[in-house]
Each structure stands twice: as structure tokens, then as C-alpha cells.
PDB file of C-alpha atoms in Angstrom:
ATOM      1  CA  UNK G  43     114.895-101.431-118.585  1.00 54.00           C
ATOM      2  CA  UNK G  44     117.283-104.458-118.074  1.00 55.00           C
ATOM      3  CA  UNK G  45     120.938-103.065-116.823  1.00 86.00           C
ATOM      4  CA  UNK G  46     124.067-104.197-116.261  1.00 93.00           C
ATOM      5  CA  UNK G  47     126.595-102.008-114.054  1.00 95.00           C
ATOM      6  CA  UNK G  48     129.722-102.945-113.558  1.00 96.00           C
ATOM      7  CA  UNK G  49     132.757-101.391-111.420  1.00 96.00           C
ATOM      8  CA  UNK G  50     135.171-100.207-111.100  1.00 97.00           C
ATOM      9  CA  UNK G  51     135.251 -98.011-114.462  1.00 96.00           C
ATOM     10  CA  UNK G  52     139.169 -98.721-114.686  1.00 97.00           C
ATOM     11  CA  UNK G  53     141.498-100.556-112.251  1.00 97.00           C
ATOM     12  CA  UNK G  54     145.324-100.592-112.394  1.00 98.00           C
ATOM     13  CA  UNK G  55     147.475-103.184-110.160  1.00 97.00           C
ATOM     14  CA  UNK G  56     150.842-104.317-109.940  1.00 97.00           C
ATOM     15  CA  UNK G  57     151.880-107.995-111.592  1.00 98.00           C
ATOM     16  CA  UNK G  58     151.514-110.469-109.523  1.00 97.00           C
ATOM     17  CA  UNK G  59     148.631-109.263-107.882  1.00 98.00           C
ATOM     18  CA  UNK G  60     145.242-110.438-107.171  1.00 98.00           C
ATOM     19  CA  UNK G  61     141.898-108.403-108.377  1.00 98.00           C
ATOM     20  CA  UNK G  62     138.168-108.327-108.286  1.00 98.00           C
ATOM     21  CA  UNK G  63     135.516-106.898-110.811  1.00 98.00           C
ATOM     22  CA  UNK G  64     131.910-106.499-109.972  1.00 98.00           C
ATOM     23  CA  UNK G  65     128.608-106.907-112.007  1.00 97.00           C
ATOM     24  CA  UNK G  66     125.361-105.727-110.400  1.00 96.00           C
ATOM     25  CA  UNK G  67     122.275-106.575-112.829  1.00 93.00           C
ATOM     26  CA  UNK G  68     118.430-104.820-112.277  1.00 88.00           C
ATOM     27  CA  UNK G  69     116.556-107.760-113.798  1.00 72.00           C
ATOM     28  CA  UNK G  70     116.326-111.682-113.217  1.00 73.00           C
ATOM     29  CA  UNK G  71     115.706-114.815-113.622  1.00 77.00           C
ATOM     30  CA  UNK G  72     118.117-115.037-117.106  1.00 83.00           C
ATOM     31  CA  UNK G  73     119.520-117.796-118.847  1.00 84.00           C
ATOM     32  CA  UNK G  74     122.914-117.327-118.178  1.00 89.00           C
ATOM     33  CA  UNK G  75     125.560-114.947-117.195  1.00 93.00           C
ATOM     34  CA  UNK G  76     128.982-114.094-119.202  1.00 94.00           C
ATOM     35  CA  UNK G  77     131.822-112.459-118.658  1.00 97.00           C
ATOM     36  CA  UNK G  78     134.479-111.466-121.330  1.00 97.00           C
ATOM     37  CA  UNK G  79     137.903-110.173-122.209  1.00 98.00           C
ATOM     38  CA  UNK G  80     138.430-107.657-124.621  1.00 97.00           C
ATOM     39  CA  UNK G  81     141.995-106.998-125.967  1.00 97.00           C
ATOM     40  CA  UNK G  82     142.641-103.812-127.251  1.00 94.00           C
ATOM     41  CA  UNK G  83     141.672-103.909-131.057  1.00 90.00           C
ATOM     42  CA  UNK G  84     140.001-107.401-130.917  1.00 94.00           C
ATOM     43  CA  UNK G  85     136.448-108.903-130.232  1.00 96.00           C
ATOM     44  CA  UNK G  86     135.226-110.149-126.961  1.00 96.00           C
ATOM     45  CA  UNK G  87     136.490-113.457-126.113  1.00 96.00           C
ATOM     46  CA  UNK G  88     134.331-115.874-123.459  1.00 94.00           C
ATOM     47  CA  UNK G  89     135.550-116.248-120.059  1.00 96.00           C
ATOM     48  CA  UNK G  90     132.959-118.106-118.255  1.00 95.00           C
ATOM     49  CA  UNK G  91     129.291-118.596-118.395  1.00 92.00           C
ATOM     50  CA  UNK G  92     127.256-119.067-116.104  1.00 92.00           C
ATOM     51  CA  UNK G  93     123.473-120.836-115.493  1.00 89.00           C
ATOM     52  CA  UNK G  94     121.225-119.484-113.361  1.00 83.00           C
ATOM     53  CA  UNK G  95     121.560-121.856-110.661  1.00 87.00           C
ATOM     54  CA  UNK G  96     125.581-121.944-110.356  1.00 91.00           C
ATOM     55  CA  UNK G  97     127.516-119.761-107.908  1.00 92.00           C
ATOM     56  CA  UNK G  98     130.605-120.363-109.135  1.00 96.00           C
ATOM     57  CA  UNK G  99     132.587-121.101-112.555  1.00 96.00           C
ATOM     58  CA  UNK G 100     136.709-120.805-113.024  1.00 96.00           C
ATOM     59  CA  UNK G 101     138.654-121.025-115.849  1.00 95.00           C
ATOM     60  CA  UNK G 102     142.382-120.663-114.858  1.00 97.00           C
ATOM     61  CA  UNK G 103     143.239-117.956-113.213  1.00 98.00           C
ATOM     62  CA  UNK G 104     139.659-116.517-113.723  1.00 98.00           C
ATOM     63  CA  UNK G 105     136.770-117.065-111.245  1.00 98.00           C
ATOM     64  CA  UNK G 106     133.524-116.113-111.393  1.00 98.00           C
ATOM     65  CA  UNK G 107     131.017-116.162-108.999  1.00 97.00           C
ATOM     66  CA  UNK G 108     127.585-115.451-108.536  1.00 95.00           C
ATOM     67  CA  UNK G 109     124.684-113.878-105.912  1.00 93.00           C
ATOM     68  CA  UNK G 110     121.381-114.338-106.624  1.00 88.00           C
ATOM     69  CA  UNK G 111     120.220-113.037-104.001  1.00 89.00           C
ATOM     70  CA  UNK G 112     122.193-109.556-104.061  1.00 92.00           C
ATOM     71  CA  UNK G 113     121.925-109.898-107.718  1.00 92.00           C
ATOM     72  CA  UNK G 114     126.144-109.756-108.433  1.00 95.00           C
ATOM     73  CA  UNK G 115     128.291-111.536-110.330  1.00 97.00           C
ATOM     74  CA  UNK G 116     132.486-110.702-109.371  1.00 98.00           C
ATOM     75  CA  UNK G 117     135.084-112.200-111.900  1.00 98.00           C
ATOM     76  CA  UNK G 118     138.099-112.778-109.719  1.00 98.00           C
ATOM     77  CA  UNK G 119     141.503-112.685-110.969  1.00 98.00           C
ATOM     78  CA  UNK G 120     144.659-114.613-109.610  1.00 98.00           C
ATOM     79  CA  UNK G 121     148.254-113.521-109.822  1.00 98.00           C
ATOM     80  CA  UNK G 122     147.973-111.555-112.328  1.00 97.00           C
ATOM     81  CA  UNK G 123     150.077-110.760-115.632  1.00 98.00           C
ATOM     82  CA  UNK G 124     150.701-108.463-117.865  1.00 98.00           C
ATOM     83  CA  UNK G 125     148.436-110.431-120.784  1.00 97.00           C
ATOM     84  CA  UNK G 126     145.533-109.707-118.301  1.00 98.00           C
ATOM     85  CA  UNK G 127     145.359-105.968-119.523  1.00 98.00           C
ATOM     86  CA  UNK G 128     142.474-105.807-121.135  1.00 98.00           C
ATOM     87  CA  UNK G 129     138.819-104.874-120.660  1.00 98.00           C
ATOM     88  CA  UNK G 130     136.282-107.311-118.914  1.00 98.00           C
ATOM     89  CA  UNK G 131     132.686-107.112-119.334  1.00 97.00           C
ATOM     90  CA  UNK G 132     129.630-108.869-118.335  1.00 96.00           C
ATOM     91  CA  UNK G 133     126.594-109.677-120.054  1.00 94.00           C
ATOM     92  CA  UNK G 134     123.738-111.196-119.063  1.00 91.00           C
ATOM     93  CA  UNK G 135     121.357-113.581-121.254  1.00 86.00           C
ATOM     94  CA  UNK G 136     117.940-113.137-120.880  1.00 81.00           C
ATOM     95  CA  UNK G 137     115.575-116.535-120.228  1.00 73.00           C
ATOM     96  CA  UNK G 138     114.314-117.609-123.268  1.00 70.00           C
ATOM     97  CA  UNK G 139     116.322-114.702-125.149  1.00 70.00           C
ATOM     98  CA  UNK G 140     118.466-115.091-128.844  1.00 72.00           C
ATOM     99  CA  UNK G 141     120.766-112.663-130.177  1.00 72.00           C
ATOM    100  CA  UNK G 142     118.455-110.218-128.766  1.00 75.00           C
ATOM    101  CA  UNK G 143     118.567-111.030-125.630  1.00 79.00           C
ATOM    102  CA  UNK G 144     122.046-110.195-124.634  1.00 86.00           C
ATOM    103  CA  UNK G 145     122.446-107.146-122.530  1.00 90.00           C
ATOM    104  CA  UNK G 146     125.813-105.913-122.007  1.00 93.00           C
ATOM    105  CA  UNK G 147     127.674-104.128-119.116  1.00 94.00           C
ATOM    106  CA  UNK G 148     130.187-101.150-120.146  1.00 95.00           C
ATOM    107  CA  UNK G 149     133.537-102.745-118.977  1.00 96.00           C
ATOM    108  CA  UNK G 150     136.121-102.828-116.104  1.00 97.00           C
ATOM    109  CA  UNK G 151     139.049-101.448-118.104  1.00 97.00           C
ATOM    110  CA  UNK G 152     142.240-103.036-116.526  1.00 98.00           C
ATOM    111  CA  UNK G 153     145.594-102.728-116.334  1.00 98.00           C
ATOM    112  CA  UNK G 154     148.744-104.395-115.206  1.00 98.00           C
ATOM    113  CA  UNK G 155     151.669-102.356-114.171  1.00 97.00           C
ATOM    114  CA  UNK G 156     155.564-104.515-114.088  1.00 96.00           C
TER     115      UNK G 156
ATOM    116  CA  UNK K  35     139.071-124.213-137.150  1.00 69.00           C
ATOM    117  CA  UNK K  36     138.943-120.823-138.588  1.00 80.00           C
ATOM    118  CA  UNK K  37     137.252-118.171-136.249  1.00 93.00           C
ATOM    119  CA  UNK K  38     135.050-115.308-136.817  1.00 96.00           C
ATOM    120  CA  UNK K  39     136.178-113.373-140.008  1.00 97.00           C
ATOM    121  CA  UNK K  40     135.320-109.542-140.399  1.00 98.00           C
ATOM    122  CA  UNK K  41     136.276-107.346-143.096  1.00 97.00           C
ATOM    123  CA  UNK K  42     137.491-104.501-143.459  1.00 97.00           C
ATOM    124  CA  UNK K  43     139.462-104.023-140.186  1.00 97.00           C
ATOM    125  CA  UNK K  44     139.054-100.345-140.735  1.00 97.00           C
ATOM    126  CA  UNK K  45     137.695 -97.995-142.357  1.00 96.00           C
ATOM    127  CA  UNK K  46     136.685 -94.004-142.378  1.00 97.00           C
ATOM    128  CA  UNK K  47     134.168 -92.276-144.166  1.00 97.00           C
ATOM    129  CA  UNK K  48     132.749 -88.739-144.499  1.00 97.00           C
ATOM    130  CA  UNK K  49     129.322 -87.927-143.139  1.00 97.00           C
ATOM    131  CA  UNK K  50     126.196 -88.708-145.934  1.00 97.00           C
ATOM    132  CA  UNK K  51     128.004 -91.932-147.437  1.00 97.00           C
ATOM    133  CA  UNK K  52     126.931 -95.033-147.101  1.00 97.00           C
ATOM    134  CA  UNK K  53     129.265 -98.094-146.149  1.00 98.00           C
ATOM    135  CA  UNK K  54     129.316-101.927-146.360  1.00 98.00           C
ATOM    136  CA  UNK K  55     130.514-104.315-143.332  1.00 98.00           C
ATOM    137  CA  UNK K  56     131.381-108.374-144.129  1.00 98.00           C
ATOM    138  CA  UNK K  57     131.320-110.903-141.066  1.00 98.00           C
ATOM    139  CA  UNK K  58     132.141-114.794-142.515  1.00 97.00           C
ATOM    140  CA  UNK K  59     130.909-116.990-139.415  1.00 96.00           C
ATOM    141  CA  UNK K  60     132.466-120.152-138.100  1.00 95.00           C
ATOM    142  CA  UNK K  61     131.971-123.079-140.523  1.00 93.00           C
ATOM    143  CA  UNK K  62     128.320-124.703-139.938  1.00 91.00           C
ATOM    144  CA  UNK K  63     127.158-121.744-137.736  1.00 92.00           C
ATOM    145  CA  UNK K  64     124.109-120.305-138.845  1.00 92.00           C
ATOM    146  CA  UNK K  65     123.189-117.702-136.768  1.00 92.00           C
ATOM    147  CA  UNK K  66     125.440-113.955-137.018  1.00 94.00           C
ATOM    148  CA  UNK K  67     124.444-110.902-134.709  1.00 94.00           C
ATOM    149  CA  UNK K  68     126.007-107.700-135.199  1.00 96.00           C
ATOM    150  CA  UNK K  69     126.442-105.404-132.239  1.00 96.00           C
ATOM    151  CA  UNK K  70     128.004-102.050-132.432  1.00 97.00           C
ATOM    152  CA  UNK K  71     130.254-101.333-129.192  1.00 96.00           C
ATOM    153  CA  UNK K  72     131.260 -97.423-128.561  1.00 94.00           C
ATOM    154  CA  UNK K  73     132.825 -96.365-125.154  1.00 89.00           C
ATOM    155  CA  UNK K  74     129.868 -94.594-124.075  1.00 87.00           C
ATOM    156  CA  UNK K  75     127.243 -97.362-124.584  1.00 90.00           C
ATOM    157  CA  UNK K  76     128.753-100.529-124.894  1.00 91.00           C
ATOM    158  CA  UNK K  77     127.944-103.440-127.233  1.00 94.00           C
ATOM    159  CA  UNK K  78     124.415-102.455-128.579  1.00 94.00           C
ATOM    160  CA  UNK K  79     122.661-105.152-130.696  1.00 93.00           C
ATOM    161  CA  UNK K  80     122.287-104.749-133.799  1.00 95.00           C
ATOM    162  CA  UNK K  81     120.348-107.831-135.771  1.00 92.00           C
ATOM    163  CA  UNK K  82     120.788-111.216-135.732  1.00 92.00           C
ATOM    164  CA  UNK K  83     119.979-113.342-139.264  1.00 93.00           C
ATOM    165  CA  UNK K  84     120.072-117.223-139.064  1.00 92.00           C
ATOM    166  CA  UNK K  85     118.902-119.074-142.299  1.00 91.00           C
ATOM    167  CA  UNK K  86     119.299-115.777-144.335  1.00 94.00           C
ATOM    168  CA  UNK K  87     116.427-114.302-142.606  1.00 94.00           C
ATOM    169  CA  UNK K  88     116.174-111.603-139.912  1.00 93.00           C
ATOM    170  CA  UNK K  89     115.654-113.198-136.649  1.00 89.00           C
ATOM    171  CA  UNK K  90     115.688-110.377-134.675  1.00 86.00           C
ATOM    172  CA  UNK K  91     116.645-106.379-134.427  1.00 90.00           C
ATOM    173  CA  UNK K  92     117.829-103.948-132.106  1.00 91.00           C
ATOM    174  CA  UNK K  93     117.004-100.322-131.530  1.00 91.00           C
ATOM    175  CA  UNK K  94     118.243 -98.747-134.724  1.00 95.00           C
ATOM    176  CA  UNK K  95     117.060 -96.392-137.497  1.00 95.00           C
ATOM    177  CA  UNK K  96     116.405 -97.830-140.467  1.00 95.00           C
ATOM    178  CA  UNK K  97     119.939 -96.422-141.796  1.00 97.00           C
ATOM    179  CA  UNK K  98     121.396 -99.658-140.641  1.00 97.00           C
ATOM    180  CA  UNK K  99     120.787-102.611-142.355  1.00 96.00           C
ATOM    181  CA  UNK K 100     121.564-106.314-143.260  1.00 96.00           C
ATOM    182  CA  UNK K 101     121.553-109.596-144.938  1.00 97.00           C
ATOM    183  CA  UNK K 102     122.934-113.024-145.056  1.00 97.00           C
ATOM    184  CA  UNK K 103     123.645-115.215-147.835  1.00 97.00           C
ATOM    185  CA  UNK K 104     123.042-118.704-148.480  1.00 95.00           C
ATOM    186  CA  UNK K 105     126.799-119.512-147.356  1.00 94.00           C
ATOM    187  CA  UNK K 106     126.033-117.914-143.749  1.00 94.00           C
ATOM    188  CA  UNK K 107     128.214-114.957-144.682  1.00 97.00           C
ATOM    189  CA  UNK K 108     126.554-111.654-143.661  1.00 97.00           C
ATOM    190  CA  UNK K 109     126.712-107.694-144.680  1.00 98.00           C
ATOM    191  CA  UNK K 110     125.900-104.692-142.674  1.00 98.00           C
ATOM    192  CA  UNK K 111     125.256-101.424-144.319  1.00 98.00           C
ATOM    193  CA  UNK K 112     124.737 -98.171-142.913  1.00 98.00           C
ATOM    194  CA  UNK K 113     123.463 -95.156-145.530  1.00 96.00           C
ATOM    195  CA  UNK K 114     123.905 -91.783-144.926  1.00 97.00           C
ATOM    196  CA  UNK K 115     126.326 -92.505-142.290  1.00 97.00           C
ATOM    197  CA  UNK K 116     126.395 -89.864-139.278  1.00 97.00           C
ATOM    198  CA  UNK K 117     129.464 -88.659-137.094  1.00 96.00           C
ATOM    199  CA  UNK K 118     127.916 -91.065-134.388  1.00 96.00           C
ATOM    200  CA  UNK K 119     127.974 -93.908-136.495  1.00 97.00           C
ATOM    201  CA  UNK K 120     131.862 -93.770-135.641  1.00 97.00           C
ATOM    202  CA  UNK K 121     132.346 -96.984-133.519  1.00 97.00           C
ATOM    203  CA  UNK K 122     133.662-101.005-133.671  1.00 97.00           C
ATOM    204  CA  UNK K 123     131.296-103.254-135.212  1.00 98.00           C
ATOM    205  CA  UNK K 124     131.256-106.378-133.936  1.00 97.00           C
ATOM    206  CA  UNK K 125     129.818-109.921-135.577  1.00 96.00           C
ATOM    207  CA  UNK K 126     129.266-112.988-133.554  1.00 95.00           C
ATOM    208  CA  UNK K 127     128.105-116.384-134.560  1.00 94.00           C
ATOM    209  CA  UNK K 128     126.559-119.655-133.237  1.00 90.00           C
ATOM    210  CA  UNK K 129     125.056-122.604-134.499  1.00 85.00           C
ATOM    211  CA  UNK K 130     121.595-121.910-133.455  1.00 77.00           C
ATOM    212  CA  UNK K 131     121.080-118.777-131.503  1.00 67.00           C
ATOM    213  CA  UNK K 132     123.411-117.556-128.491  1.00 72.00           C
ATOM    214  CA  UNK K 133     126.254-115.921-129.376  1.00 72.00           C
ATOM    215  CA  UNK K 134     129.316-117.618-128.832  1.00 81.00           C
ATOM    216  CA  UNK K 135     132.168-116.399-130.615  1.00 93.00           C
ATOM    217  CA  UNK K 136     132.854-112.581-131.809  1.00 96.00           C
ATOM    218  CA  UNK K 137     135.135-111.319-134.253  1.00 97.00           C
ATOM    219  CA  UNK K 138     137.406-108.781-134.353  1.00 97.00           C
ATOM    220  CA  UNK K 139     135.527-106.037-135.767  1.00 97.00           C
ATOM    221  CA  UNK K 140     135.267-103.473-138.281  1.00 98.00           C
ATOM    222  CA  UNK K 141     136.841 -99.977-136.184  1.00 97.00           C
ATOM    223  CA  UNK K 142     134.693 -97.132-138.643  1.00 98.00           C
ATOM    224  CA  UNK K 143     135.345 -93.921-138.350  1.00 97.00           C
ATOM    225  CA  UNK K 144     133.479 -90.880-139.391  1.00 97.00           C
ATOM    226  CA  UNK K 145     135.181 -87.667-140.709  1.00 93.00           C
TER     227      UNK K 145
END
């Protein structure tokens, strides 16, 4: 069965800090790999995604990067903030996969301590 | 641009009704998947309808159910609705297939 892990289960850090989530996934090649914020009380929102063949994607203060070889994704954040409280989770698309084809990890719940 | 629309934001039931769950996708997006997210499991796919036809569908008893209209607007329904039905349902939609942007869910809870 196709898996995503992902760790830590929760984090908590201090603002202004820097952080790392992982993603380890059983299955490959896929289409592309995602990773996500959740607010508390809203829907997923993209953070990056990410081909097969790229090792690295940012948006902002968000980096992702990815290992083929080890099969892990991390989604590292910079200098953080409060906003970044949230949940992050990582999904990988499945080659030639729809809807369907989406498996999700269970979240990195995070939080930001002033 | 308006984003992902879901209605109700919540709702609670008793165990043996049935319930109805809206999702209005992003204009000209065709496709709408349905995943149900609960803290043990995750997101969980649902379905996914583009062109008001079932494109796909997850591992679920037949309890849970959909459609989509002509206007790309799309129900859920659950009968007979169990304590573990008690989760955040979650509608995405896309132009084609891949989901790209998810609403904010319908949190239903089971009494």
C-alpha cells in the first residue's frame, strides 16, 4: 500500500525561529509531490509542488526539497511567525493518477510560541 | 475570483440519519473530489465527478454518496450516518483532474 509518513507528529518553536518537517513516502515514481498548510478550521491550502525530477521548490519563507534517492521530501521553514501555526501535510500524486490518486500524509501539527 | 464554496460549515446529527453536503467549485472548474479528513486517518478520498459523472471512488460503503450538476456544483450524502462518520469534509476542484484548490469544509458531527 502507497504511504506517506511524516514527522514529527507536533513541533512547537519559538518566533523567529527556523524549522524542518519531514515526509518519507514507500512508493515511487509519482507525478508530483505537495505539501500544504492547514489553518485551524479551514481547507488545505498549496504550498509547493513538486515534479518528479526537481529537488527543490520555495515559496517565501517555505522550502521544499526533495530525495529521490532516500525517498524524502523536508518543507523548511524560515524565521518563523506566529501565522505559521498551523498543520503541514504532504501528499504525494501518483503518475498517471486523478482525484484518486492523491495519497495523503497525517500532518506535522505546528506551533509558534511569542 | 471566488474560491471553493462549501456549505454548511457545520453541522451535527444523531446516529441513523442521513445528511446532505454542498461544494460550489471555482468558476470553469469541472472536476470536484471530496475527501473526508479525521485526525486518525487523514484526508481519505472520497469521489471525484467531472462532467456530472463519477470519475472515480475511494474506499467507502455505499452509505456515502454523490452527484454533480450541470453547473459543476456537487452534493455528498451519507445515509444512516454512524458515530464514525463524525469528521471535516473536504471538496476540492480543478479544471481537469488534479486537485488544486480545497475548501473549507463541512466539520459534521455525530451525536
Amino acid at each position: 500500500k502507497n504511504q506517506v509518513e511524516q514527522s514529527p507528529q507536533s513541533l512547537i518553536i519559538l518566533e523567529g525561529k527556523n524549522c524542518t518537517l519531514q515526509c518519507n513516502y514507500t512508493v515511487s515514481p509519482f507525478s508530483n509531490l505537495r505539501w500544504y498548510k492547514q489553518d485551524t478550521g479551514r481547507g488545505p491550502v498549496s504550498l509547493t509542488i513538486m515534479t518528479f525530477s526537481e529537488n527543490t521548490k520555495s515559496n517565501g519563507r517555505y522550502t521544499a526539497t526533495l530525495d529521490a534517492d532516500t525517498k524524502q521530501s523536508s518543507l523548511h521553514i524560515t524565521a518563523s511567525q506566529l501565522s505559521d501555526s498551523a498543520s503541514y501535510i504532504c501528499a504525494l500524486m501518483y503518475s498517471g493518477g486523478g482525484a484518486d490518486g492523491l495519497t495523503f500524509g497525517k500532518g506535522t501539527h505546528l506551533i509558534i510560541q511569542p | 475570483k471566488a474560491g471553493v464554496t462549501q456549505t454548511p460549515r457545520y453541522l451535527i446529527k444523531t446516529r441513523g440519519q442521513q445528511v446532505t453536503l454542498s461544494c460550489s467549485p471555482i468558476s470553469g472548474h469541472r472536476s470536484v473530489s471530496w475527501y473526508q479528513q479525521t485526525p486518525g486517518q487523514g484526508l481519505q478520498f472520497l469521489f471525484e465527478y467531472f462532467s456530472e459523472t463519477q470519475r472515480n471512488k475511494g474506499n467507502f460503503p455505499g452509505r456515502f454518496s454523490g452527484r454533480q450538476f450541470s453547473n459543476s456544483r456537487s452534493e455528498m450524502n451519507v445515509s444512516t450516518l454512524e458515530l464514525g462518520d463524525s469528521a471535516l469534509y473536504l471538496c476540492a476542484s480543478s479544471p481537469q483532474g488534479q486537485p488544486q484548490h480545497f475548501g473549507d469544509g463541512t466539520r459534521l458531527s455525530i451525536l
